[in-house]
CSV table of C-alpha atoms and ligand atoms in Angstrom, one decimal:
chain,number,residue,atom,x,y,z
L,1,MET,CA,-17.8,14.6,-31.5
L,2,LYS,CA,-17.4,17.6,-29.3
L,3,ARG,CA,-14.5,17.6,-26.9
L,4,TYR,CA,-15.6,17.9,-23.3
L,5,VAL,CA,-13.3,19.0,-20.6
L,6,LEU,CA,-13.7,16.2,-18.1
L,7,LEU,CA,-13.8,17.6,-14.6
L,8,ASN,CA,-14.8,14.2,-13.2
L,9,PRO,CA,-12.2,12.0,-11.4
L,10,GLY,CA,-11.6,9.7,-14.3
L,11,PRO,CA,-11.8,8.6,-17.0
L,12,VAL,CA,-9.7,11.7,-17.8
L,13,ASN,CA,-8.9,13.7,-20.9
L,14,ILE,CA,-6.0,11.9,-22.5
L,15,LYS,CA,-3.2,13.0,-24.9
L,16,GLU,CA,-3.9,12.6,-28.6
L,17,LYS,CA,-0.9,10.2,-28.7
L,18,VAL,CA,-2.5,7.9,-26.2
L,19,ARG,CA,-5.8,7.9,-28.1
L,20,ARG,CA,-4.1,7.2,-31.4
L,21,SER,CA,-2.3,4.2,-30.0
L,22,LEU,CA,-5.7,2.4,-29.9
L,23,LEU,CA,-5.5,2.2,-33.7
L,24,ALA,CA,-2.5,-0.2,-33.6
L,25,PRO,CA,-3.0,-3.5,-35.5
L,26,ASP,CA,-5.0,-6.3,-33.8
L,27,MET,CA,-3.0,-8.5,-31.5
L,28,CYS,CA,-3.5,-12.0,-30.0
L,29,HIS,CA,-2.8,-12.0,-26.2
L,30,ARG,CA,-1.2,-15.4,-26.5
L,31,GLU,CA,1.6,-14.2,-28.8
L,32,PRO,CA,4.9,-13.1,-27.4
L,33,GLU,CA,4.3,-9.5,-28.6
L,34,PHE,CA,1.6,-9.1,-26.1
L,35,GLY,CA,3.7,-10.6,-23.3
L,36,ARG,CA,6.3,-8.1,-24.1
L,37,LEU,CA,3.8,-5.3,-24.1
L,38,MET,CA,2.4,-6.3,-20.7
L,39,THR,CA,5.8,-6.9,-19.0
L,40,GLY,CA,7.0,-3.6,-20.6
L,41,CYS,CA,4.1,-1.8,-19.0
L,42,ALA,CA,4.9,-3.4,-15.6
L,43,LYS,CA,8.5,-2.2,-15.9
L,44,LYS,CA,7.6,1.3,-16.9
L,45,LEU,CA,5.0,1.6,-14.1
L,46,LEU,CA,7.6,0.5,-11.5
L,47,ARG,CA,10.2,2.8,-12.9
L,48,ALA,CA,7.9,5.8,-13.0
L,49,PHE,CA,7.3,5.4,-9.2
L,50,GLY,CA,10.9,4.6,-8.4
L,51,ILE,CA,10.1,1.2,-7.0
L,52,ALA,CA,11.7,-1.2,-9.6
L,53,GLY,CA,13.4,-4.0,-7.7
L,54,ALA,CA,11.3,-3.7,-4.5
L,55,TYR,CA,7.8,-4.1,-6.0
L,56,GLU,CA,5.9,-6.1,-8.7
L,57,ALA,CA,3.1,-4.7,-10.8
L,58,VAL,CA,0.2,-7.1,-11.3
L,59,PHE,CA,-2.5,-6.1,-13.9
L,60,PHE,CA,-6.2,-6.9,-13.9
L,61,THR,CA,-8.5,-6.3,-16.7
L,62,GLY,CA,-11.3,-4.3,-15.1
L,63,SER,CA,-11.8,-0.9,-13.4
L,64,GLY,CA,-10.1,0.1,-10.2
L,65,THR,CA,-12.5,-1.9,-8.1
L,66,ALA,CA,-11.2,-5.1,-9.8
L,67,ALA,CA,-7.6,-4.5,-8.6
L,68,LEU,CA,-9.0,-3.5,-5.2
L,69,GLU,CA,-11.0,-6.7,-4.9
L,70,ALA,CA,-7.9,-8.6,-5.9
L,71,ALA,CA,-5.9,-6.9,-3.2
L,72,VAL,CA,-8.5,-7.6,-0.5
L,73,VAL,CA,-9.2,-11.3,-1.4
L,74,SER,CA,-5.5,-12.1,-1.8
L,75,SER,CA,-4.2,-10.5,1.4
L,76,VAL,CA,-6.0,-11.7,4.5
L,77,PRO,CA,-5.2,-15.2,5.8
L,78,ARG,CA,-8.1,-17.3,6.9
L,79,GLY,CA,-8.9,-16.7,10.6
L,80,LYS,CA,-7.3,-13.2,10.4
L,81,LYS,CA,-9.0,-9.8,10.0
L,82,MET,CA,-8.6,-6.7,8.0
L,83,LEU,CA,-8.9,-3.3,9.7
L,84,VAL,CA,-10.4,-0.7,7.4
L,85,VAL,CA,-9.6,2.8,8.4
L,86,ASN,CA,-12.8,4.3,7.0
L,87,ASN,CA,-13.5,8.0,6.4
L,88,GLY,CA,-15.5,7.8,3.2
L,89,ILE,CA,-17.4,5.9,0.5
L,90,TYR,CA,-14.4,4.3,-1.1
L,91,ALA,CA,-13.1,2.9,2.2
L,92,GLY,CA,-16.6,1.6,2.7
L,93,ARG,CA,-16.2,-0.2,-0.6
L,94,ILE,CA,-13.1,-2.0,0.7
L,95,ALA,CA,-15.1,-3.1,3.8
L,96,GLU,CA,-17.9,-4.3,1.6
L,97,ILE,CA,-15.6,-6.4,-0.6
L,98,ALA,CA,-14.3,-8.0,2.6
L,99,ARG,CA,-17.8,-8.7,3.9
L,100,ARG,CA,-18.9,-10.2,0.6
L,101,HIS,CA,-16.0,-12.6,0.7
L,102,GLY,CA,-16.6,-13.5,4.3
L,103,ILE,CA,-13.3,-12.0,5.3
L,104,GLY,CA,-13.0,-11.0,9.0
L,105,LEU,CA,-13.5,-7.2,9.2
L,106,ILE,CA,-13.0,-4.4,11.7
L,107,ASN,CA,-14.5,-1.3,10.2
L,108,LEU,CA,-13.1,1.8,11.9
L,109,ALA,CA,-15.5,4.5,10.6
L,110,SER,CA,-14.9,8.1,11.3
L,111,ASP,CA,-16.0,11.6,10.3
L,112,VAL,CA,-16.0,11.9,6.5
L,113,LYS,CA,-15.0,15.5,6.7
L,114,LYS,CA,-11.7,14.8,8.5
L,115,THR,CA,-8.6,12.6,8.2
L,116,PRO,CA,-8.8,9.4,10.3
L,117,ASP,CA,-7.6,9.3,13.9
L,118,ILE,CA,-4.3,7.4,13.9
L,119,ASP,CA,-4.5,6.8,17.7
L,120,ALA,CA,-7.9,5.2,17.3
L,121,ALA,CA,-6.5,2.9,14.7
L,122,GLU,CA,-3.6,2.0,17.0
L,123,GLU,CA,-6.1,1.2,19.8
L,124,LYS,CA,-8.0,-1.2,17.5
L,125,ILE,CA,-4.7,-2.9,16.5
L,126,ARG,CA,-3.7,-3.3,20.1
L,127,LYS,CA,-7.1,-4.8,21.1
L,128,ASN,CA,-7.5,-7.1,18.1
L,129,LYS,CA,-4.5,-9.4,17.8
L,130,ASP,CA,-6.1,-11.1,14.8
L,131,ILE,CA,-5.7,-8.1,12.6
L,132,SER,CA,-3.2,-8.9,9.8
L,133,VAL,CA,-4.0,-6.3,7.2
L,134,ILE,CA,-4.7,-2.6,7.5
L,135,ALA,CA,-6.5,-0.9,4.6
L,136,MET,CA,-7.0,2.8,3.9
L,137,VAL,CA,-7.8,5.0,0.9
L,138,HIS,CA,-5.1,7.3,0.0
L,139,HIS,CA,-7.3,10.0,-1.5
L,140,GLU,CA,-11.0,9.7,-0.6
L,141,THR,CA,-12.4,10.7,-3.9
L,142,SER,CA,-15.9,11.2,-2.5
L,143,THR,CA,-14.8,14.2,-0.5
L,144,GLY,CA,-11.3,15.1,-1.8
L,145,ILE,CA,-9.6,14.3,1.5
L,146,LEU,CA,-6.0,13.3,1.4
L,147,ASN,CA,-5.4,10.7,4.1
L,148,PRO,CA,-2.2,10.3,6.2
L,149,VAL,CA,-0.5,7.6,4.2
L,150,TYR,CA,2.8,7.8,6.1
L,151,GLY,CA,1.1,7.9,9.5
L,152,ILE,CA,-0.8,4.7,9.0
L,153,GLY,CA,2.4,3.2,7.4
L,154,LYS,CA,4.2,3.8,10.6
L,155,LEU,CA,1.6,1.9,12.5
L,156,CYS,CA,1.8,-1.0,10.0
L,157,ARG,CA,5.6,-1.1,10.5
L,158,LYS,CA,5.3,-0.9,14.3
L,159,TYR,CA,2.8,-3.7,14.6
L,160,LYS,CA,4.1,-5.7,11.5
L,161,LYS,CA,0.8,-5.5,9.6
L,162,LEU,CA,0.4,-5.7,5.8
L,163,TYR,CA,-0.6,-2.3,4.5
L,164,LEU,CA,-3.2,-2.2,1.7
L,165,LEU,CA,-3.5,1.3,0.2
L,166,ASP,CA,-6.3,2.2,-2.3
L,167,SER,CA,-4.4,4.8,-4.3
L,168,ILE,CA,-6.7,4.6,-7.2
L,169,SER,CA,-7.4,8.3,-7.4
L,170,ALA,CA,-4.0,9.4,-6.1
L,171,LEU,CA,-1.2,7.5,-7.8
L,172,GLY,CA,0.5,10.0,-10.1
L,173,GLY,CA,-1.4,12.9,-8.6
L,174,GLU,CA,-0.1,12.9,-5.1
L,175,GLU,CA,3.4,12.5,-3.6
L,176,LEU,CA,3.9,8.9,-2.6
L,177,ASP,CA,7.0,6.8,-1.9
L,178,PRO,CA,5.4,3.4,-1.4
L,179,GLY,CA,8.6,1.9,0.1
L,180,LYS,CA,9.0,4.7,2.6
L,181,ALA,CA,5.3,4.6,3.5
L,182,GLY,CA,5.6,0.8,4.0
L,183,VAL,CA,2.8,0.0,1.6
L,184,GLY,CA,2.5,-3.7,0.9
L,185,LEU,CA,-0.2,-3.5,-1.7
L,186,CYS,CA,-0.8,-0.3,-3.6
L,187,VAL,CA,-3.9,-0.3,-5.8
L,188,GLY,CA,-4.1,1.9,-8.9
L,189,THR,CA,-5.9,2.3,-12.2
L,190,ALA,CA,-5.0,3.3,-15.7
L,191,ASN,CA,-7.6,6.0,-16.4
L,192,LYS,CA,-7.1,8.6,-13.6
L,193,CYS,CA,-3.7,10.3,-12.9
L,194,ILE,CA,-1.8,7.8,-15.0
L,195,GLU,CA,-3.8,9.3,-18.0
L,196,GLY,CA,-4.5,6.0,-19.8
L,197,ILE,CA,-7.9,4.7,-20.8
L,198,PRO,CA,-10.4,2.6,-18.7
L,199,GLY,CA,-10.0,-1.2,-18.7
L,200,ILE,CA,-6.9,-1.9,-16.7
L,201,SER,CA,-6.2,-1.6,-13.0
L,202,PHE,CA,-3.2,-2.9,-11.1
L,203,VAL,CA,-1.7,-3.7,-7.7
L,204,LEU,CA,1.9,-2.8,-6.9
L,205,VAL,CA,2.9,-5.6,-4.6
L,206,LYS,CA,6.0,-5.3,-2.3
L,207,LYS,CA,8.1,-8.3,-3.1
L,208,THR,CA,8.6,-9.1,0.6
L,209,ALA,CA,4.8,-9.4,0.9
L,210,LEU,CA,4.6,-12.1,-1.8
L,211,PRO,CA,5.6,-15.2,0.2
L,212,GLY,CA,2.7,-14.3,2.7
L,213,LEU,CA,0.2,-13.9,-0.2
L,214,LYS,CA,1.3,-17.2,-1.7
L,215,LYS,CA,0.4,-19.1,1.5
L,216,ILE,CA,-3.3,-18.0,1.3
L,217,ALA,CA,-5.4,-20.5,-0.6
L,218,PRO,CA,-7.1,-18.4,-3.4
L,219,ARG,CA,-10.5,-17.1,-2.6
L,220,SER,CA,-11.1,-16.1,-6.2
L,221,LEU,CA,-10.2,-17.5,-9.6
L,222,TYR,CA,-9.9,-14.2,-11.5
L,223,PHE,CA,-8.6,-12.0,-8.7
L,224,ASP,CA,-5.8,-14.0,-7.2
L,225,ILE,CA,-2.7,-11.9,-7.1
L,226,PRO,CA,0.1,-14.6,-7.0
L,227,SER,CA,-1.3,-16.7,-9.9
L,228,ASN,CA,-2.0,-13.6,-12.1
L,229,LEU,CA,1.6,-12.4,-11.4
L,230,GLU,CA,3.0,-15.8,-12.2
L,231,GLY,CA,1.2,-15.8,-15.6
L,232,GLN,CA,2.1,-12.2,-16.3
L,233,LYS,CA,5.8,-12.8,-15.6
L,234,LYS,CA,5.9,-15.6,-18.1
L,235,GLY,CA,4.2,-13.3,-20.6
L,236,GLU,CA,1.1,-15.6,-20.4
L,237,PRO,CA,-1.9,-13.7,-19.0
L,238,LEU,CA,-4.4,-16.1,-17.3
L,239,PHE,CA,-7.4,-14.5,-18.9
L,240,THR,CA,-8.1,-12.4,-22.0
L,241,PRO,CA,-6.7,-8.9,-21.2
L,242,ALA,CA,-8.0,-5.6,-22.6
L,243,VAL,CA,-5.3,-5.6,-25.3
L,244,GLN,CA,-6.0,-2.2,-26.7
L,245,ALA,CA,-6.1,-0.6,-23.2
L,246,PHE,CA,-2.5,-1.9,-22.8
L,247,TYR,CA,-1.5,-0.1,-26.0
L,248,ALA,CA,-2.8,3.1,-24.5
L,249,LEU,CA,-1.3,2.4,-21.1
L,250,ASP,CA,2.1,1.8,-22.7
L,251,VAL,CA,2.0,5.2,-24.4
L,252,ALA,CA,0.5,6.9,-21.3
L,253,LEU,CA,3.4,5.5,-19.2
L,254,ASP,CA,6.0,6.8,-21.7
L,255,GLU,CA,4.4,10.2,-21.3
L,256,LEU,CA,4.4,9.8,-17.5
L,257,LEU,CA,8.1,8.9,-17.5
L,258,LYS,CA,8.8,11.9,-19.8
L,259,GLU,CA,7.0,14.3,-17.6
L,260,GLY,CA,8.1,12.7,-14.3
L,261,VAL,CA,5.7,11.8,-11.5
L,262,ASN,CA,6.9,14.8,-9.4
L,263,ASN,CA,6.2,17.2,-12.2
L,264,ARG,CA,2.8,15.7,-12.8
L,265,VAL,CA,2.0,16.1,-9.1
L,266,LYS,CA,3.1,19.7,-9.3
L,267,ARG,CA,1.1,20.3,-12.5
L,268,TYR,CA,-2.1,19.0,-10.9
L,269,LYS,CA,-1.5,20.9,-7.7
L,270,ASN,CA,-1.0,24.2,-9.5
L,271,LEU,CA,-4.2,23.6,-11.4
L,272,ALA,CA,-6.1,22.9,-8.2
L,273,VAL,CA,-4.7,26.1,-6.6
L,274,PHE,CA,-5.7,28.1,-9.6
L,275,LEU,CA,-9.2,26.7,-9.7
L,276,ARG,CA,-9.7,27.1,-5.9
L,277,LYS,CA,-8.8,30.8,-6.1
L,278,GLY,CA,-11.5,31.1,-8.7
L,279,PHE,CA,-14.0,29.1,-6.5
L,280,GLU,CA,-13.3,31.3,-3.5
L,281,ALA,CA,-13.6,34.5,-5.6
L,282,ALA,CA,-17.0,33.3,-6.8
L,283,GLY,CA,-18.1,32.8,-3.2
L,284,PHE,CA,-18.2,29.0,-3.1
L,285,GLU,CA,-17.7,27.1,0.1
L,286,TYR,CA,-15.6,23.9,0.5
L,287,LEU,CA,-17.1,20.8,2.0
L,288,ILE,CA,-14.0,20.1,3.9
L,289,ALA,CA,-11.3,22.3,5.5
L,290,PRO,CA,-8.7,23.3,2.9
L,291,LYS,CA,-5.9,21.8,4.9
L,292,TYR,CA,-7.3,18.3,4.1
L,293,LEU,CA,-7.6,18.9,0.3
L,294,SER,CA,-5.9,16.7,-2.2
L,295,ASN,CA,-4.3,18.0,-5.4
L,296,THR,CA,-7.1,16.8,-7.6
L,297,ILE,CA,-10.6,17.1,-6.2
L,298,THR,CA,-12.5,20.0,-4.8
L,299,ALA,CA,-15.9,19.3,-3.3
L,300,LEU,CA,-18.0,22.5,-3.2
L,301,ARG,CA,-21.3,23.1,-1.7
L,302,LEU,CA,-24.1,23.8,-4.1
L,303,PRO,CA,-25.4,27.4,-3.8
L,304,LYS,CA,-28.9,27.6,-2.3
L,305,GLY,CA,-31.6,27.0,-4.8
L,306,MET,CA,-29.1,25.5,-7.4
L,307,THR,CA,-29.6,21.8,-8.1
L,308,TYR,CA,-26.8,19.7,-9.3
L,309,THR,CA,-28.7,18.8,-12.4
L,310,ARG,CA,-29.2,22.4,-13.4
L,311,LEU,CA,-25.5,23.3,-12.8
L,312,HIS,CA,-24.3,20.1,-14.6
L,313,ASP,CA,-26.5,20.7,-17.6
L,314,ALA,CA,-25.7,24.3,-18.0
L,315,LEU,CA,-21.9,23.6,-17.8
L,316,LYS,CA,-22.2,20.6,-20.1
L,317,ALA,CA,-23.7,22.9,-22.7
L,318,GLU,CA,-20.5,25.0,-22.4
L,319,GLY,CA,-18.3,21.9,-22.8
L,320,PHE,CA,-17.5,21.0,-19.1
L,321,ILE,CA,-18.4,17.8,-17.3
L,322,ILE,CA,-18.7,18.2,-13.5
L,323,TYR,CA,-19.3,15.5,-11.0
L,324,ALA,CA,-22.1,14.9,-8.4
L,325,GLY,CA,-21.7,14.2,-4.7
L,326,GLN,CA,-22.3,10.6,-3.7
L,327,SER,CA,-24.9,9.1,-1.3
L,328,LYS,CA,-25.9,11.6,1.4
L,329,LEU,CA,-23.8,14.4,-0.2
L,330,LYS,CA,-25.7,14.1,-3.5
L,331,LYS,CA,-27.9,17.1,-2.9
L,332,VAL,CA,-25.3,19.0,-1.0
L,333,ILE,CA,-22.1,19.2,-3.1
L,334,PHE,CA,-20.7,19.0,-6.5
L,335,ARG,CA,-17.1,17.9,-7.3
L,336,ILE,CA,-14.5,19.3,-9.6
L,337,ALA,CA,-11.6,17.1,-10.5
L,338,ASN,CA,-8.4,18.3,-12.2
L,339,MET,CA,-6.8,15.1,-13.3
L,340,GLY,CA,-5.6,14.4,-16.8
L,341,GLN,CA,-4.9,16.7,-19.8
L,342,ILE,CA,-6.6,19.8,-18.6
L,343,THR,CA,-4.9,23.0,-19.6
L,344,ALA,CA,-4.7,26.4,-17.8
L,345,GLY,CA,-6.9,27.7,-20.6
L,346,ASP,CA,-9.5,25.0,-19.9
L,347,ALA,CA,-9.5,26.0,-16.2
L,348,ARG,CA,-9.9,29.7,-17.0
L,349,ARG,CA,-12.7,29.1,-19.4
L,350,PHE,CA,-14.4,26.8,-16.9
L,351,LEU,CA,-14.3,29.5,-14.2
L,352,ALA,CA,-15.7,32.0,-16.6
L,353,SER,CA,-18.6,29.6,-17.5
L,354,LEU,CA,-19.2,28.8,-13.9
L,355,LYS,CA,-19.6,32.5,-13.0
L,356,SER,CA,-21.9,33.1,-16.0
L,357,VAL,CA,-24.1,30.1,-15.1
L,358,LEU,CA,-24.4,31.5,-11.5
L,359,ARG,CA,-25.3,35.0,-12.8
L,360,LYS,CA,-28.2,33.6,-14.8
L,361,PRO,CA,-31.5,34.3,-13.2
L,362,GLY,CA,-32.7,31.4,-11.1
L,363,PRO,CA,-33.8,30.5,-7.6
L,364,HIS,CA,-30.2,29.8,-6.5
L,365,LYS,CA,-29.1,33.2,-5.2
L,366,GLY,CA,-28.4,33.2,-1.5
L,367,LYS,CA,-27.0,30.8,1.1
L,368,ARG,CA,-25.5,27.4,0.5
L,369,ALA,CA,-27.3,24.1,0.8
L,370,ALA,CA,-27.2,22.6,4.4
L,371,GLY,CA,-25.5,19.3,5.1
M,401,PLP,C1,-10.4,5.9,-4.2
M,401,PLP,C2,-11.2,5.1,-5.2
M,401,PLP,N1,-11.3,3.8,-5.0
M,401,PLP,C3,-11.9,3.0,-5.8
M,401,PLP,C4,-12.5,3.5,-6.9
M,401,PLP,C5,-13.3,2.6,-7.9
M,401,PLP,O1,-12.7,2.7,-9.1
M,401,PLP,P1,-13.5,2.2,-10.4
M,401,PLP,O2,-14.7,3.0,-10.5
M,401,PLP,O3,-12.5,2.4,-11.5
M,401,PLP,O4,-13.9,0.8,-10.2
M,401,PLP,C6,-12.5,4.9,-7.2
M,401,PLP,C7,-13.1,5.5,-8.3
M,401,PLP,O5,-13.3,6.7,-8.5
M,401,PLP,C8,-11.8,5.7,-6.3
M,401,PLP,O6,-11.7,7.0,-6.5
């Protein structure tokens, strides 16, 4: 099968070593070998982010949303509320999970093209004494905005609130010291900047937050953090895990440890800088101000007359998978992610293909799409 350069925000292009790990012999998850594999992955994950000792890693078999749902349902005591600092679609997802579980919610929605207003969040906290958890998305993948992780962390410290951070598209791709930021629950996934395969997500739980979580009667059988952690620590997962995805995660974490999180962050950042120079030279306009941009997503306005489908299909024919805008931005933007094993050569070839697609005759010449 043809190799596509995946410019979507996960699943990402992975190393050959990670892919080959999937061919390991079949394994029963009730045998000690699997317990060792899973606890080994937890240790490597914590070590990679420099948080061994202060945090636990709890795995869930499922995509990023699985771990996110686990963090939401396991963190808010009954009668208390979650404040969602919401500047995009993925923050909206956190709020929706809370709603569906009947969890008290204060949804502080703000402009999706800007970072959230920390003062507005503080005012909500002051006025609503029943808020116990503050949730935010680290990197709003729908727009590419990098949110003020440390600023909201400061608020959580000041008002003694539990901090839930959806770092699904940031962990490994953006600088983060969870301890320094005061994050209580940090949600991540295997198949984005960690460079594993889809099937496993996780929550990094601050050990000091655990006694509080244990006091909450579980709202979910599958997604309860304390009971999953207990099983995992004994090497006895509660449910059938994605065994092969753990093989891949184990190798991906070895590679992450070898590269170092800081170097990976730099690698992604350099790639984004290179791509953005090319986008600017080709006349593209950003959706959001460059000062807000993350290291891994660039949302660009579609040139006038160019539909996403036409652009996507032409680039796919050249071996590149780009990503559409979501919801209201569907007809306005396209997104380019630079997570995973994308080389400088891939990026150069992509920019050349993009330019040649734009040069082809079509109704797209002229101004950008409005929105
Ligand atoms: C910030 C963020 N949160 C949550 C999710 C949901 O993850 P998944 O699609 O793996 O369930 C994504 C996926 O891109 C994301 O970027």
